[in-house]
Coordinates of C-alpha atoms in Angstrom, one line a residue:
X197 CA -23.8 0.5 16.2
X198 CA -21.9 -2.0 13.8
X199 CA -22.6 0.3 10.5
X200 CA -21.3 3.5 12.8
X201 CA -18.0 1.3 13.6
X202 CA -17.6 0.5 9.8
X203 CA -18.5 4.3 8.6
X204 CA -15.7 5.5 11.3
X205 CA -12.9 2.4 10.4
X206 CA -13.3 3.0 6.8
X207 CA -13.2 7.5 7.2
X208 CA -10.0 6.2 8.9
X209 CA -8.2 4.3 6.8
X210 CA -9.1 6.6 4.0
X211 CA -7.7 9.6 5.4
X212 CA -4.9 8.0 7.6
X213 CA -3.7 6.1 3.8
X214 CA -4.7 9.4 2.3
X215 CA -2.6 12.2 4.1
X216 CA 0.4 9.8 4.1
X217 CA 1.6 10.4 0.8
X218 CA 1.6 13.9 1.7
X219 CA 3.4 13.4 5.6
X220 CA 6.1 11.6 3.3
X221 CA 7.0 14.6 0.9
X222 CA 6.7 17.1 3.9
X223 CA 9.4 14.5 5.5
X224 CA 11.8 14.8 2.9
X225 CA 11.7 18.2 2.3
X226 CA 14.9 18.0 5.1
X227 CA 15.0 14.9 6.1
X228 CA 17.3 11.5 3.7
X229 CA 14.6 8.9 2.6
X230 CA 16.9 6.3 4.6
X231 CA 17.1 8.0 7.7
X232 CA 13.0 9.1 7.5
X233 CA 11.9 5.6 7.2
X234 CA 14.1 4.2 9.8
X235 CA 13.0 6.6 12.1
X236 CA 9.8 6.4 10.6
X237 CA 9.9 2.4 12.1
X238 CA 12.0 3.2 15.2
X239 CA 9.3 5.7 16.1
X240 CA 6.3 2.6 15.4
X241 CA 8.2 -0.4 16.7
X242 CA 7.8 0.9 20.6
X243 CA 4.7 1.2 20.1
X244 CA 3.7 -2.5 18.5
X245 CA 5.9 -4.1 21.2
X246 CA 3.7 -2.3 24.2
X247 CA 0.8 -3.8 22.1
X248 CA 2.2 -7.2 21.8
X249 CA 2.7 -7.8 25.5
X250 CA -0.6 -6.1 26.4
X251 CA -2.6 -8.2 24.3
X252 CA 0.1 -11.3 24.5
X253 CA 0.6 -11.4 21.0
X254 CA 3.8 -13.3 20.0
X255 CA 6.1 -11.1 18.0
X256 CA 8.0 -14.4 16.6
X257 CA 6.2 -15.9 14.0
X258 CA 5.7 -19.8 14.1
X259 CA 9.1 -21.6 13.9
X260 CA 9.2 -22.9 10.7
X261 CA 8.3 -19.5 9.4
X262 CA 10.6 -17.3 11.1
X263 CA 13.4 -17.1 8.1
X264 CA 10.6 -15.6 6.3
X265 CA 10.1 -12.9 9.4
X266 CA 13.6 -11.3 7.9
X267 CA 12.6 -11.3 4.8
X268 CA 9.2 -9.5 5.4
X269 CA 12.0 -7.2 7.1
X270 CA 13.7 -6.2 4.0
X271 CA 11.2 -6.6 1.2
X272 CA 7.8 -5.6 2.8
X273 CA 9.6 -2.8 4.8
X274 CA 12.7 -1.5 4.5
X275 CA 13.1 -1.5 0.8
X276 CA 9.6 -0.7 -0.3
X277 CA 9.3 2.2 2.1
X278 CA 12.2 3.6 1.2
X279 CA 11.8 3.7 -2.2
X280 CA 8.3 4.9 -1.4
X281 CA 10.0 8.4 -0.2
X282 CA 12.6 8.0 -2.4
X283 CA 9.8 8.2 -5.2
X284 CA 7.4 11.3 -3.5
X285 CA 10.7 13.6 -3.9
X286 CA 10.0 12.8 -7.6
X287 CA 6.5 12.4 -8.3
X288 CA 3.6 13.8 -7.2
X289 CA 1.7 12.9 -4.6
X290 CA -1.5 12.2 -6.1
X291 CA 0.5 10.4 -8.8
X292 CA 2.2 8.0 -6.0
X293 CA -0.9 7.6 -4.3
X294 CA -2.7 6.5 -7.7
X295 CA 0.0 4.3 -8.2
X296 CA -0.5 2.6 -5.0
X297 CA -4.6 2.3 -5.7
X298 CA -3.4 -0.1 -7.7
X299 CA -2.5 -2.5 -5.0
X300 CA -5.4 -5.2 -5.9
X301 CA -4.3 -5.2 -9.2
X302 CA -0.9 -6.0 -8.5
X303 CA -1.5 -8.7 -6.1
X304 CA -3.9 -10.1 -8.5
X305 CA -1.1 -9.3 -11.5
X306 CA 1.8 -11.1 -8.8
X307 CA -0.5 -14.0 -8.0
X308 CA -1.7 -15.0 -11.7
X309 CA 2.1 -14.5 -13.1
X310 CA 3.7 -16.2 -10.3
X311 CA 1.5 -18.5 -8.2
X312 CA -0.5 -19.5 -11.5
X313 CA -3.9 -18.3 -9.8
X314 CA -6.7 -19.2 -11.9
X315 CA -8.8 -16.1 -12.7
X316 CA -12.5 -15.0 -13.9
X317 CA -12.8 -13.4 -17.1
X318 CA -14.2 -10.2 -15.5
X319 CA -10.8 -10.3 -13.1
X320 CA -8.3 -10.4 -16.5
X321 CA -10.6 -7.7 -18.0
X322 CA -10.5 -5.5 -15.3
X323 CA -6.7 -6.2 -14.3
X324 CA -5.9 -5.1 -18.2
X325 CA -8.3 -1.9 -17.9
X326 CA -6.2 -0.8 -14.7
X327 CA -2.8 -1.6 -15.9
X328 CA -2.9 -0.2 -19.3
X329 CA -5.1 3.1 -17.7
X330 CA -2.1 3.2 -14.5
X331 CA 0.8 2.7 -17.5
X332 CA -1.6 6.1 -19.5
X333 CA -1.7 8.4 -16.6
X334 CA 1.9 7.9 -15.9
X335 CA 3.5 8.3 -19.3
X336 CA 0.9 11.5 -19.5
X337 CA 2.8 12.4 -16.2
X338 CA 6.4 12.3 -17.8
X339 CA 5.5 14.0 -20.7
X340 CA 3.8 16.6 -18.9
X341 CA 6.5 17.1 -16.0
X342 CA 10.3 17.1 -16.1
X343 CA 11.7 13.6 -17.7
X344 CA 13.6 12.8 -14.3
X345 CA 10.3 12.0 -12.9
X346 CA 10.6 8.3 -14.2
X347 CA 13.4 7.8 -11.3
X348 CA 10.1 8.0 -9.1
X349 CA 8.1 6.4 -11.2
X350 CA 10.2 3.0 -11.1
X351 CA 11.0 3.7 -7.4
X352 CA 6.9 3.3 -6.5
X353 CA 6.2 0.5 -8.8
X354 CA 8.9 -1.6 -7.2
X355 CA 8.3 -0.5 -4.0
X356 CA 4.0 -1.7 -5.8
X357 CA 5.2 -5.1 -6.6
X358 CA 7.7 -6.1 -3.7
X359 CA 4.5 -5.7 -1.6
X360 CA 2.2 -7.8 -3.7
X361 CA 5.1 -10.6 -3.9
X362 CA 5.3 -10.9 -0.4
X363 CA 1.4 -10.8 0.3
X364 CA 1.5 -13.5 -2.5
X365 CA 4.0 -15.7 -0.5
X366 CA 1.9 -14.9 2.8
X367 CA -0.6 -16.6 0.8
X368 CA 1.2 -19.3 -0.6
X369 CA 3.0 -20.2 2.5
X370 CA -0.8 -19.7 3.8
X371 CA 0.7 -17.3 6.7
X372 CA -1.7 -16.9 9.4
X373 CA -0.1 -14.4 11.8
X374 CA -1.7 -11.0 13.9
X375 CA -1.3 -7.9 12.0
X376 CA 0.9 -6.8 15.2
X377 CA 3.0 -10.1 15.0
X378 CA 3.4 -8.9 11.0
X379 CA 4.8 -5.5 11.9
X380 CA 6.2 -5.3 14.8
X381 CA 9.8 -6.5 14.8
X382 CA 10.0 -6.5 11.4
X383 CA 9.7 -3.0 12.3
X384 CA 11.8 -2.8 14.4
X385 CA 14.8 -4.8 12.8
X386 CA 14.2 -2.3 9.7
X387 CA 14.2 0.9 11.7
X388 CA 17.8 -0.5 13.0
X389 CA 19.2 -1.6 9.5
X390 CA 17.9 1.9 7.6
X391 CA 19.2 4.3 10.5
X392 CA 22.5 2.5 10.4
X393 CA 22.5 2.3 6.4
X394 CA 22.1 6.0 6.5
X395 CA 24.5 6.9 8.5
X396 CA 27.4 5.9 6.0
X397 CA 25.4 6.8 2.6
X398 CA 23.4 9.5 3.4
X399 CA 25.3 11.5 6.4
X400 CA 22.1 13.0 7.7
X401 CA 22.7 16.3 9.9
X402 CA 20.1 16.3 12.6
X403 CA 20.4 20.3 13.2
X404 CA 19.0 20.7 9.4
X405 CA 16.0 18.9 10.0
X406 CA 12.4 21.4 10.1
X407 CA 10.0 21.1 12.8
X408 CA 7.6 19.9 10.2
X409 CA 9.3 17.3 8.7
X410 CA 10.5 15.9 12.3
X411 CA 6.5 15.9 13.1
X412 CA 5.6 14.1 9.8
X413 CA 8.1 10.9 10.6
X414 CA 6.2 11.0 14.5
X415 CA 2.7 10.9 11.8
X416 CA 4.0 8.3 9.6
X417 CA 4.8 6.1 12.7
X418 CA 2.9 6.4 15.0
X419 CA -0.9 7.8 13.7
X420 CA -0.8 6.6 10.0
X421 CA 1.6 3.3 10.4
X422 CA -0.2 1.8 13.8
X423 CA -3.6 3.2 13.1
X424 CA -3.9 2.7 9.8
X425 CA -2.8 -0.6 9.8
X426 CA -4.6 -1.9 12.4
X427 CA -8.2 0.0 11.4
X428 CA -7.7 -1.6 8.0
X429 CA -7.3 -5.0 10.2
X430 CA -10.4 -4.6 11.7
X431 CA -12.1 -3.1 8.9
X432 CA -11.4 -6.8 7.1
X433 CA -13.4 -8.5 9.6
X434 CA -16.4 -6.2 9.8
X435 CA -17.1 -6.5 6.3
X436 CA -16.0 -8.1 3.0
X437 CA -13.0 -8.0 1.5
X438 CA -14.3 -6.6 -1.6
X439 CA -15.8 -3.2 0.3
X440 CA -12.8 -2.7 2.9
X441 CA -10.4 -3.0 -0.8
X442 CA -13.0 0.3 -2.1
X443 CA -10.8 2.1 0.3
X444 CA -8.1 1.9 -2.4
X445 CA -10.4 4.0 -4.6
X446 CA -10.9 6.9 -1.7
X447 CA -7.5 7.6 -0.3
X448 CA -6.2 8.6 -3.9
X449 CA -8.7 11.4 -4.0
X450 CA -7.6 12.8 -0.2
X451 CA -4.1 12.7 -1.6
X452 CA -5.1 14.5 -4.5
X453 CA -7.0 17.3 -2.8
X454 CA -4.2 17.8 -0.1
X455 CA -1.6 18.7 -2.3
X456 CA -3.4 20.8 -4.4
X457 CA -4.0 22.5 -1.4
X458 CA -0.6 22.4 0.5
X459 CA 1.7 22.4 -2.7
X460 CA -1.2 24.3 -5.1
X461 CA 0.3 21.1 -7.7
X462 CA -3.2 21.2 -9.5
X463 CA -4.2 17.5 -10.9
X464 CA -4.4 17.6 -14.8
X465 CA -7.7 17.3 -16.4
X466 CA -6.7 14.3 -18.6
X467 CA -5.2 12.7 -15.6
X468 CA -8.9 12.6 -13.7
X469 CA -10.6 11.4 -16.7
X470 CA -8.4 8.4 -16.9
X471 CA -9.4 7.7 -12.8
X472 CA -12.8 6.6 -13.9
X473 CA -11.8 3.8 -16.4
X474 CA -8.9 2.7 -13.7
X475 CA -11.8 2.5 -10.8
X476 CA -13.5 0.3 -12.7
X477 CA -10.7 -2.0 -14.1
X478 CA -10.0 -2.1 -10.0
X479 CA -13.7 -2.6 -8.4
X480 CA -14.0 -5.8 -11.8
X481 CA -10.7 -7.3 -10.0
X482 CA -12.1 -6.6 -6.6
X483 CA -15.5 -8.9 -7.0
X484 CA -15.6 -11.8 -4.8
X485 CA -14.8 -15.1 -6.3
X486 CA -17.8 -16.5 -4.7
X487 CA -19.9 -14.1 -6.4
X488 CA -18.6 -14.5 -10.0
X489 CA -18.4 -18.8 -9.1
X490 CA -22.6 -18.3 -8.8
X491 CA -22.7 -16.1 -11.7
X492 CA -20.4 -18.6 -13.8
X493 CA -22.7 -22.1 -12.4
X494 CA -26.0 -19.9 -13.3
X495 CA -25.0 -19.4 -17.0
X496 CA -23.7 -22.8 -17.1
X497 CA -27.1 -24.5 -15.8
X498 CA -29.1 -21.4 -18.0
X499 CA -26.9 -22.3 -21.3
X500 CA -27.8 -26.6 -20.3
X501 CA -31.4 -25.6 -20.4
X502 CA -31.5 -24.0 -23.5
X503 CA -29.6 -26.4 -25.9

């Protein structure tokens, strides 16, 4: 029963984080990148609340810590999503969604850089396989596509990075807080700053929005925001973290086959070849420390015996 519960969490989170690269470009087909993600939030928020007060989760964080709640606000939400939609009306989305499969990588990159993690030797390896493959697929992608694309292109990888920093000060603050506490009114708070922000930069006329786009935001916050999140959540404490993180190797593949479906944008050859050496520079940053600590204390006793 607890292998079916993993099989359906993990077919969940891959197609939920798969099919919303794809929910964002239908959104902004008619819809401002501003207004979509704050109604994108507004639309979640409700929801997180009901779930709050059901389960009697706090939707403070601990005092001490709250400061921090706004600042989740702007950089883990508002910004990055934005620039998340901003980017899709750029770049492909199997080329967003590859971007994003770097995640580990990033938070590895963030945390070595910035909180001066130590790391294995496999983890640098496979963090320089996956950045120099992910910087190779996306210059391939500007010279292949029209040179505007790189507006896109920078959009994402900030929008990549803001979201490792701040699950690199979750760490280092060592933030222990319910995925619903984590997204609810910071939801909330950024579904009211973006709605407003847009109404005075981006002048969005309701009447011009599609049926399809208007049914994409309701996806994005309500079935892949909520949904997603939380089967990821629960994925984490079925099993390790290293085979829940595989599901950044899955989704990239849904992305791709959606949109060559919906948008017939056809993946180019060169671009899958170069997948391959960036799942493995990923699944090397992905092994458990624990792991590669046993591996590192068996060579050490090994190399003591022999000399």
């Amino acid at each position: 029963m607890n292998k079916i519960l993993v099989i359906i969490l993990f077919s969940l989170v891959s197609l939920t984080w798969g099919t919303t690269w794809i929910a964002m470009k239908i959104a902004t087909e008619t819809i401002p990148p501003f207004f979509a993600t704050g109604m994108r939030f507004l639309v979640a928020s409700p929801i997180l609340i009901i779930l709050a007060y059901f389960t009697k989760t706090p939707l403070l964080f601990p005092y001490g810590q709250r400061w921090f709640q706004l600042i989740i606000s702007i950089f883990y939400f508002s910004i990055p999503f934005t620039l998340m939609l901003y980017g899709g009306m750029y770049v492909s989305s199997s080329v967003a969604s590859i971007i994003f499969s770097s995640m580990p990588v990033a938070v590895l990159t963030v945390s070595f850089l910035y909180l001066k993690k130590k790391l294995f030797l496999t983890q640098k390896i496979g963090m320089f396989i996956s950045l120099i493959t992910l910087l190779t697929v996306l210059l391939i992608e500007l010279e292949s596509q029209c040179f505007f694309q790189w507006k896109g292109i920078l959009a994402l990888l900030f929008a990549l990075f803001s979201h490792a920093f701040i699950y690199s000060e979750c760490q280092k603050k060592c933030l222990n807080v319910s995925v619903i506490t984590f997204n609810a009114l910071p939801s909330l708070l950024s579904g009211i700053l973006l709605s407003t922000t847009s109404w005075f930069i981006e002048s969005p006329h309701i009447n011009t929005f599609s049926n399809r786009s208007i049914l994409a935001i309701f996806y994005l916050g309500d079935f892949s925001g909520i949904f997603g999140i939380l089967s990821y959540f629960y994925l984490q404490q079925k099993v390790s973290a290293f085979y829940a993180s595989t599901v950044f190797l899955i989704f990239p593949v849904i992305a791709g086959f959606l949109e060559n479906y919906i948008y017939k944008n056809a993946i180019l050859l060169c671009e899958i070849w170069f997948i391959f050496p960036l799942i493995i520079g990923i699944l090397l940053t992905l092994i458990p420390v624990n792991y590669l600590k046993k591996i590192r204390n068996k060579i050490t006793r090994l190399s003591c015996l022999l000399f």
